[in-house]
Amino acid sequence: MNDNHVIDEETALLAHAKKQHKPTPLPKVQIGILLLFHLCEPITGQSISPYINQLISELDITGGDERKVGYYAGLIQSLFYLTEAIMVMQWSRLSDRVGRKPVLLIGLVGTSISILLFGLSQSRLQLTHLQSMSLKCVRRTGVMKSAIGELTDSSNRAQGFSFMPIMGATGAALGPLVGGTFSRPHERFPQVFGGQFWRDYPYFLPCLVTSGYVGVSFIIGLLFLKETVPKRIRDRRRSSLASRSITPVNGSSVLSHDGPLPLRELLVYPVIISISNYMTLAFLGIMLGALLPLFLAMPIHIGGLGFKPSTIGYVIGSYGACTGTFQALFFPRIVRRFGERRTFLRGISSFMPIFLLFPVMSSIAQRSGVNLVVWLCIVVLVSLMTIVDMAFGCIFIYVTASSPNKHSLGATNGLS
């Protein structure tokens, strides 16, 4: 190694990691708790997907025009992610200073309250406000990725991050099942939920169930989650946020940072490249996530398949179960065999046939109804979405590895 080599903010964290033949054992309990937290986001977010379009119709937001349902459903989800773009960076940078645990726990409390209030919504204003409020609280993915990055090393990081898409898939399976099964309980379970309250608020029960899970996760985290950023490091970051010095380490000149980097200095080439790819992947994934339940719910004559909320829940839930199983069994092996780059490219390229399947299914349904061919197309669609999810696991690894220094890990993940 050249003695004049300089390690600065453009040097990736993993560039000089020593190769290890045997992976370091994962801290299973701590990562398990973080994954319980991560499960809260897809469960709360996906639980509304089976009934959100019907809820918009019933609240008469569209004025009786079913063609406007997609617009308002998209508007609500757009506000959801706009709020994320505003808040997620702030929460992640805060976690670099005060620690991961308090930020995660605050998010769980807010999520539990906001999803309960969402079930009591009876106007468009309440829906959009509470969706945004829920996102301000629930979107702690950057903080969780930072914590997992701190709990792992180069030998087991792929294995650690492989569980995040698995939990996302699990939530994508359980959330729609909860939403589809427990929505309008006065019709499905009249013996138990036949009261007037359940008729006035037919979508409160699935919100209550998901809020209960978030509450249980909060208690487990409060009691058993350990802080991944030691107190002495947090104190040093707060007291010397901008301090820098040149220190010789093993013959190299190391530009050391005693705290998180300012945003301007965080935008180095490796960070920009990894986040740009993540932005593209997230854009396509969010668009697909909004389109699929809308396509399944809309009547056949305007281009959808006309499924009931319960059927939508089963379709989206089956996708979650399939991708979760696939990620658990094959993702680490595929990454070891083909590498992160090739796996990511194969995953993101699967969006092309996925979006082509929607007009094909619509055309068949309008001519022949929802027949066996349409269901086969749905099976192919679910299979391709499973391949897409591998790209998320790969990009998580890239973003973590691109962080300029370990003190800026939360901010880097917040940018993504």
Coordinates of C-alpha atoms in Angstrom, one line a residue:
M1 CA 0.0 0.0 0.0
N2 CA 1.3 3.5 -0.9
D3 CA 2.5 5.4 2.2
N4 CA 1.1 8.6 0.7
H5 CA -2.4 7.2 0.4
V6 CA -4.9 9.5 1.9
I7 CA -8.2 8.3 3.4
D8 CA -10.8 11.0 3.4
E9 CA -14.5 11.5 3.1
E10 CA -14.6 10.0 -0.4
T11 CA -13.2 6.7 0.8
A12 CA -15.9 4.0 1.3
L13 CA -16.2 2.4 4.7
L14 CA -15.6 -1.1 3.3
A15 CA -12.8 -0.3 0.9
H16 CA -10.1 -1.3 3.3
A17 CA -11.9 -4.1 5.2
K18 CA -9.9 -7.2 5.6
K19 CA -11.2 -10.3 3.8
Q20 CA -12.7 -12.8 6.1
H21 CA -13.3 -16.4 5.1
K22 CA -15.8 -17.1 7.9
P23 CA -18.7 -14.6 8.4
T24 CA -19.0 -13.1 11.9
P25 CA -22.1 -14.4 13.7
L26 CA -25.0 -12.0 13.6
P27 CA -26.2 -10.4 16.9
K28 CA -29.6 -12.2 16.4
V29 CA -31.6 -10.6 19.3
Q30 CA -30.7 -7.0 18.4
I31 CA -31.2 -7.5 14.7
G32 CA -34.5 -9.3 15.4
I33 CA -35.8 -6.4 17.4
L34 CA -34.9 -4.0 14.6
L35 CA -36.7 -6.2 12.1
L36 CA -39.8 -6.1 14.3
F37 CA -39.6 -2.3 14.1
H38 CA -39.1 -2.5 10.3
L39 CA -42.2 -4.8 10.0
C40 CA -44.3 -2.0 11.4
E41 CA -43.9 0.2 8.3
P42 CA -45.2 -2.3 5.6
I43 CA -47.9 -3.6 7.9
T44 CA -49.4 -0.2 8.6
G45 CA -48.8 1.0 5.1
Q46 CA -50.0 -2.1 3.2
S47 CA -53.0 -2.7 5.5
I48 CA -54.9 0.2 3.9
S49 CA -54.2 -1.0 0.3
P50 CA -57.2 -3.4 0.0
Y51 CA -59.8 -0.8 1.1
I52 CA -58.3 2.7 0.4
N53 CA -60.0 2.9 -3.0
Q54 CA -63.3 1.8 -1.6
L55 CA -62.9 4.2 1.3
I56 CA -62.4 7.1 -1.1
S57 CA -65.5 6.1 -3.0
E58 CA -67.6 5.8 0.1
L59 CA -66.5 9.2 1.5
D60 CA -67.9 10.8 -1.7
I61 CA -64.5 12.5 -2.3
T62 CA -64.9 11.8 -6.1
G63 CA -68.4 13.1 -6.4
G64 CA -69.6 9.7 -7.7
D65 CA -67.1 9.5 -10.6
E66 CA -65.1 6.2 -10.2
R67 CA -62.5 7.4 -12.7
K68 CA -61.3 10.0 -10.1
V69 CA -60.6 7.3 -7.4
G70 CA -57.1 6.7 -8.8
Y71 CA -56.3 10.4 -8.8
Y72 CA -57.2 10.9 -5.1
A73 CA -55.6 7.6 -4.1
G74 CA -52.4 8.8 -5.8
L75 CA -52.7 12.2 -4.2
I76 CA -52.9 10.7 -0.8
Q77 CA -49.9 8.5 -1.4
S78 CA -47.9 11.4 -3.0
L79 CA -48.4 13.5 0.1
F80 CA -47.3 10.5 2.1
Y81 CA -44.0 10.3 0.3
L82 CA -43.5 14.0 0.0
T83 CA -43.7 14.2 3.8
E84 CA -41.1 11.4 3.9
A85 CA -38.7 13.4 1.7
I86 CA -39.0 16.3 4.1
M87 CA -38.7 14.5 7.4
V88 CA -36.5 11.4 6.9
M89 CA -33.2 13.2 6.6
Q90 CA -33.9 15.2 9.7
W91 CA -34.7 12.1 11.8
S92 CA -31.6 10.3 10.5
R93 CA -29.2 13.1 11.3
L94 CA -30.8 13.4 14.7
S95 CA -30.1 9.7 15.3
D96 CA -26.4 10.4 14.6
R97 CA -26.4 12.7 17.6
V98 CA -28.9 11.4 20.1
G99 CA -28.7 7.7 19.2
R100 CA -30.8 5.2 17.2
K101 CA -33.0 3.9 20.0
P102 CA -34.9 7.1 21.0
V103 CA -35.6 8.1 17.4
L104 CA -37.0 4.6 16.7
L105 CA -39.2 4.5 19.8
I106 CA -40.6 8.0 19.2
G107 CA -41.6 6.9 15.7
L108 CA -43.4 3.8 17.0
V109 CA -45.5 5.9 19.4
G110 CA -46.5 8.4 16.7
T111 CA -47.3 5.6 14.3
S112 CA -49.6 3.8 16.7
I113 CA -51.6 6.9 17.4
S114 CA -51.9 8.1 13.8
I115 CA -53.0 4.8 12.4
L116 CA -55.8 4.6 15.0
L117 CA -56.9 8.1 14.1
F118 CA -56.8 7.1 10.4
G119 CA -59.4 4.5 11.1
L120 CA -61.7 7.2 12.4
S121 CA -61.3 9.5 9.4
Q122 CA -64.4 10.7 7.6
S123 CA -63.1 13.3 5.2
R124 CA -60.4 13.8 2.6
L125 CA -58.6 16.4 4.8
Q126 CA -58.4 13.9 7.6
L127 CA -57.1 11.1 5.4
T128 CA -54.3 13.2 3.9
H129 CA -53.3 14.8 7.2
L130 CA -53.2 11.5 9.0
Q131 CA -51.3 9.7 6.2
S132 CA -48.7 12.5 6.4
M133 CA -48.6 12.3 10.2
S134 CA -48.2 8.6 10.0
L135 CA -45.2 8.9 7.7
K136 CA -43.5 11.5 9.8
C137 CA -43.5 8.9 12.5
V138 CA -43.1 5.6 10.8
R139 CA -40.4 6.2 8.2
R140 CA -37.3 5.3 10.2
T141 CA -35.9 3.0 7.5
G142 CA -32.7 5.1 7.3
V143 CA -32.2 4.9 11.1
M144 CA -32.8 1.1 11.1
K145 CA -30.3 0.6 8.2
S146 CA -27.7 2.6 10.1
A147 CA -28.3 0.5 13.2
I148 CA -27.9 -2.8 11.2
G149 CA -24.8 -1.4 9.5
E150 CA -23.3 -0.8 13.0
L151 CA -24.2 -4.2 14.2
T152 CA -22.6 -6.0 11.2
D153 CA -19.3 -6.0 9.4
S154 CA -18.2 -6.7 5.8
S155 CA -18.3 -10.4 6.4
N156 CA -22.0 -10.6 7.4
R157 CA -23.5 -7.3 6.1
A158 CA -25.2 -9.0 3.1
Q159 CA -26.8 -11.5 5.4
G160 CA -27.9 -8.8 7.8
F161 CA -29.5 -6.6 5.2
S162 CA -31.1 -9.5 3.4
F163 CA -33.6 -9.7 6.3
M164 CA -34.9 -6.2 5.6
P165 CA -36.6 -7.1 2.3
I166 CA -37.8 -10.3 4.0
M167 CA -39.5 -8.3 6.7
G168 CA -40.8 -5.9 4.1
A169 CA -42.3 -8.8 2.2
T170 CA -43.7 -10.3 5.4
G171 CA -45.4 -7.0 6.1
A172 CA -46.6 -6.8 2.5
A173 CA -48.2 -10.2 3.1
L174 CA -49.7 -9.6 6.5
G175 CA -50.8 -6.0 6.0
P176 CA -53.2 -6.6 3.1
L177 CA -54.5 -9.7 4.8
V178 CA -55.3 -7.7 7.9
G179 CA -56.8 -4.9 5.9
G180 CA -58.9 -7.2 3.7
T181 CA -60.0 -9.5 6.4
F182 CA -61.0 -7.0 9.1
S183 CA -62.4 -4.2 7.0
R184 CA -66.2 -3.7 7.2
P185 CA -66.4 -6.3 10.1
H186 CA -70.1 -5.6 10.6
E187 CA -70.7 -7.4 7.3
R188 CA -68.1 -10.2 7.7
F189 CA -68.5 -10.9 11.4
P190 CA -72.0 -9.5 12.4
Q191 CA -72.3 -11.6 15.5
V192 CA -69.3 -9.9 17.1
F193 CA -69.1 -6.5 15.4
G194 CA -72.7 -5.7 14.7
G195 CA -72.8 -2.5 16.7
Q196 CA -73.4 1.0 15.3
F197 CA -69.8 2.0 15.9
W198 CA -68.5 -0.5 13.5
R199 CA -71.0 0.6 10.9
D200 CA -70.0 4.2 11.3
Y201 CA -66.3 3.3 11.2
P202 CA -66.0 0.2 9.0
Y203 CA -62.2 0.5 8.6
F204 CA -61.3 1.1 12.2
L205 CA -60.7 -2.6 13.1
P206 CA -57.7 -3.2 10.8
C207 CA -56.2 0.0 12.1
L208 CA -56.7 -1.2 15.6
V209 CA -55.0 -4.5 14.9
T210 CA -52.0 -2.9 13.2
S211 CA -51.7 -0.3 16.0
G212 CA -51.7 -3.1 18.5
Y213 CA -48.7 -4.7 16.8
V214 CA -46.9 -1.4 16.8
G215 CA -47.6 -1.0 20.5
V216 CA -46.2 -4.5 21.3
S217 CA -43.0 -3.7 19.2
F218 CA -42.6 -0.5 21.2
I219 CA -42.6 -2.4 24.5
I220 CA -40.1 -5.0 23.3
G221 CA -37.8 -2.3 22.0
L222 CA -38.1 -0.2 25.2
L223 CA -37.1 -3.2 27.3
F224 CA -34.5 -5.0 25.2
L225 CA -33.1 -2.9 22.4
K226 CA -29.5 -1.7 23.0
E227 CA -28.2 1.5 21.6
T228 CA -25.8 1.0 18.8
V229 CA -24.2 4.4 19.1
P230 CA -22.3 4.5 22.5
K231 CA -23.0 7.5 24.8
R232 CA -19.3 8.6 24.6
I233 CA -19.5 8.7 20.8
R234 CA -22.8 10.7 20.9
D235 CA -21.3 13.2 23.3
R236 CA -18.2 13.6 21.2
R237 CA -20.3 14.1 18.0
R238 CA -22.4 16.8 19.7
S239 CA -19.4 18.6 21.2
S240 CA -17.1 18.5 18.1
L241 CA -19.5 18.3 15.2
A242 CA -17.2 20.1 12.8
S243 CA -13.7 19.3 14.2
R244 CA -11.2 17.7 11.9
S245 CA -7.6 16.7 12.1
I246 CA -4.9 14.9 10.1
T247 CA -3.7 11.8 11.9
P248 CA -1.1 9.3 10.7
V249 CA -2.4 5.8 10.8
N250 CA -0.2 2.9 9.5
G251 CA 1.8 5.2 7.4
S252 CA -1.3 6.8 5.8
S253 CA -2.6 10.3 6.3
V254 CA -6.1 10.0 7.6
L255 CA -8.5 12.9 7.6
S256 CA -10.4 12.2 10.8
H257 CA -13.9 13.6 11.5
D258 CA -15.0 13.6 15.2
G259 CA -18.7 14.1 14.2
P260 CA -21.1 13.7 11.3
L261 CA -20.2 15.6 8.2
P262 CA -22.2 18.6 7.0
L263 CA -24.6 17.9 4.2
R264 CA -22.5 19.6 1.5
E265 CA -19.5 17.4 2.3
L266 CA -21.6 14.3 2.5
L267 CA -22.5 14.5 -1.2
V268 CA -19.3 12.8 -2.5
Y269 CA -19.3 10.6 -5.6
P270 CA -19.9 7.2 -4.0
V271 CA -22.9 8.5 -2.1
I272 CA -24.4 10.3 -5.1
I273 CA -24.2 7.2 -7.3
S274 CA -25.7 4.8 -4.7
I275 CA -28.5 7.2 -3.7
S276 CA -29.3 8.0 -7.4
N277 CA -29.8 4.3 -8.1
Y278 CA -31.8 3.9 -4.9
M279 CA -34.0 6.9 -6.0
T280 CA -34.7 5.3 -9.3
L281 CA -35.5 2.0 -7.7
A282 CA -37.8 3.6 -5.1
F283 CA -39.6 5.6 -7.7
L284 CA -40.5 2.5 -9.7
G285 CA -41.3 0.5 -6.6
I286 CA -43.6 3.2 -5.1
M287 CA -45.4 3.6 -8.5
L288 CA -45.9 -0.1 -8.7
G289 CA -47.2 -0.2 -5.1
A290 CA -49.8 2.5 -5.8
L291 CA -50.8 1.0 -9.2
L292 CA -51.3 -2.6 -8.2
P293 CA -54.2 -2.2 -5.7
L294 CA -55.8 0.4 -7.8
F295 CA -55.7 -1.8 -10.9
L296 CA -57.1 -4.8 -8.9
A297 CA -59.9 -2.7 -7.4
M298 CA -61.2 -0.7 -10.4
P299 CA -64.1 -2.0 -12.5
I300 CA -63.2 -4.0 -15.6
H301 CA -64.9 -1.4 -17.9
I302 CA -62.5 1.3 -16.9
G303 CA -59.4 -0.9 -17.1
G304 CA -59.1 -2.8 -13.8
L305 CA -60.1 -6.2 -12.6
G306 CA -62.9 -5.4 -10.2
F307 CA -61.7 -7.4 -7.2
K308 CA -63.2 -7.1 -3.7
P309 CA -61.0 -5.8 -0.9
S310 CA -60.6 -9.3 0.5
T311 CA -59.4 -10.7 -2.8
I312 CA -57.0 -7.8 -3.2
G313 CA -55.6 -8.6 0.2
Y314 CA -55.0 -12.2 -0.7
V315 CA -53.3 -11.3 -4.0
I316 CA -50.9 -8.8 -2.4
G317 CA -50.5 -11.0 0.6
S318 CA -49.4 -13.9 -1.6
Y319 CA -46.8 -11.7 -3.2
G320 CA -45.4 -10.9 0.3
A321 CA -45.3 -14.5 1.3
C322 CA -43.5 -15.5 -1.9
T323 CA -40.9 -12.8 -1.9
G324 CA -40.3 -13.3 1.8
T325 CA -39.6 -17.0 1.4
F326 CA -37.5 -16.4 -1.7
Q327 CA -35.4 -13.7 0.0
A328 CA -34.8 -15.8 3.1
L329 CA -33.7 -18.9 1.1
F330 CA -31.9 -17.5 -1.9
F331 CA -30.9 -13.8 -1.6
P332 CA -27.5 -14.3 0.3
R333 CA -26.6 -17.1 -2.0
I334 CA -27.4 -15.2 -5.2
V335 CA -25.4 -12.2 -4.0
R336 CA -22.4 -14.4 -3.2
R337 CA -22.7 -16.1 -6.6
F338 CA -23.4 -13.1 -8.9
G339 CA -22.4 -10.0 -6.8
E340 CA -24.4 -7.0 -5.7
R341 CA -24.1 -5.2 -9.0
R342 CA -25.4 -8.0 -11.3
T343 CA -28.2 -8.9 -8.8
F344 CA -29.3 -5.2 -8.6
L345 CA -29.4 -4.8 -12.4
R346 CA -31.4 -8.0 -12.9
G347 CA -33.8 -6.9 -10.2
I348 CA -34.5 -3.4 -11.5
S349 CA -34.7 -4.6 -15.1
S350 CA -37.7 -6.8 -14.1
F351 CA -39.9 -3.6 -13.9
M352 CA -40.2 -3.6 -17.7
P353 CA -42.2 -6.8 -18.1
I354 CA -44.1 -6.0 -14.9
F355 CA -45.6 -2.8 -16.3
L356 CA -46.2 -4.4 -19.7
L357 CA -48.4 -7.0 -17.9
F358 CA -51.0 -4.5 -16.8
P359 CA -52.4 -3.5 -20.2
V360 CA -52.3 -7.2 -21.2
M361 CA -54.4 -8.3 -18.2
S362 CA -56.8 -5.4 -18.7
S363 CA -57.3 -6.3 -22.4
I364 CA -58.0 -9.9 -21.6
A365 CA -60.4 -9.1 -18.8
Q366 CA -62.4 -6.7 -21.0
R367 CA -62.8 -9.4 -23.7
S368 CA -63.2 -12.5 -21.7
G369 CA -63.5 -11.5 -18.0
V370 CA -61.1 -12.5 -15.2
N371 CA -60.3 -16.0 -16.6
L372 CA -57.4 -18.5 -16.1
V373 CA -55.1 -16.5 -18.4
V374 CA -55.5 -13.4 -16.2
W375 CA -54.7 -15.4 -13.1
L376 CA -51.6 -16.8 -14.8
C377 CA -50.5 -13.3 -15.6
I378 CA -51.0 -12.4 -11.9
V379 CA -48.7 -15.3 -11.0
V380 CA -46.1 -14.1 -13.4
L381 CA -46.4 -10.6 -12.0
V382 CA -45.9 -11.8 -8.4
S383 CA -42.9 -13.8 -9.5
L384 CA -41.3 -10.8 -11.2
M385 CA -42.0 -8.6 -8.2
T386 CA -40.1 -11.1 -6.1
I387 CA -37.0 -10.7 -8.3
V388 CA -37.4 -6.9 -8.1
D389 CA -37.1 -7.1 -4.3
M390 CA -33.6 -8.4 -4.5
A391 CA -32.5 -5.0 -5.9
F392 CA -33.6 -3.4 -2.6
G393 CA -31.3 -5.6 -0.5
C394 CA -28.4 -4.9 -2.8
I395 CA -28.9 -1.1 -2.8
F396 CA -29.0 -1.1 1.0
I397 CA -25.5 -2.6 1.0
Y398 CA -24.3 -0.1 -1.5
V399 CA -25.7 2.9 0.5
T400 CA -24.1 1.7 3.7
A401 CA -20.8 1.1 2.1
S402 CA -20.7 4.5 0.5
S403 CA -20.9 6.5 3.8
P404 CA -17.9 8.8 4.0
N405 CA -17.3 8.0 7.6
K406 CA -19.0 5.9 10.3
H407 CA -20.2 9.1 12.1
S408 CA -22.3 10.0 9.0
L409 CA -23.9 6.6 8.6
G410 CA -27.3 7.8 9.7
A411 CA -27.2 10.9 7.5
T412 CA -26.2 8.8 4.5
N413 CA -29.0 6.4 5.0
G414 CA -31.3 9.4 5.6
L415 CA -30.5 10.8 2.2
S416 CA -31.5 7.5 0.6

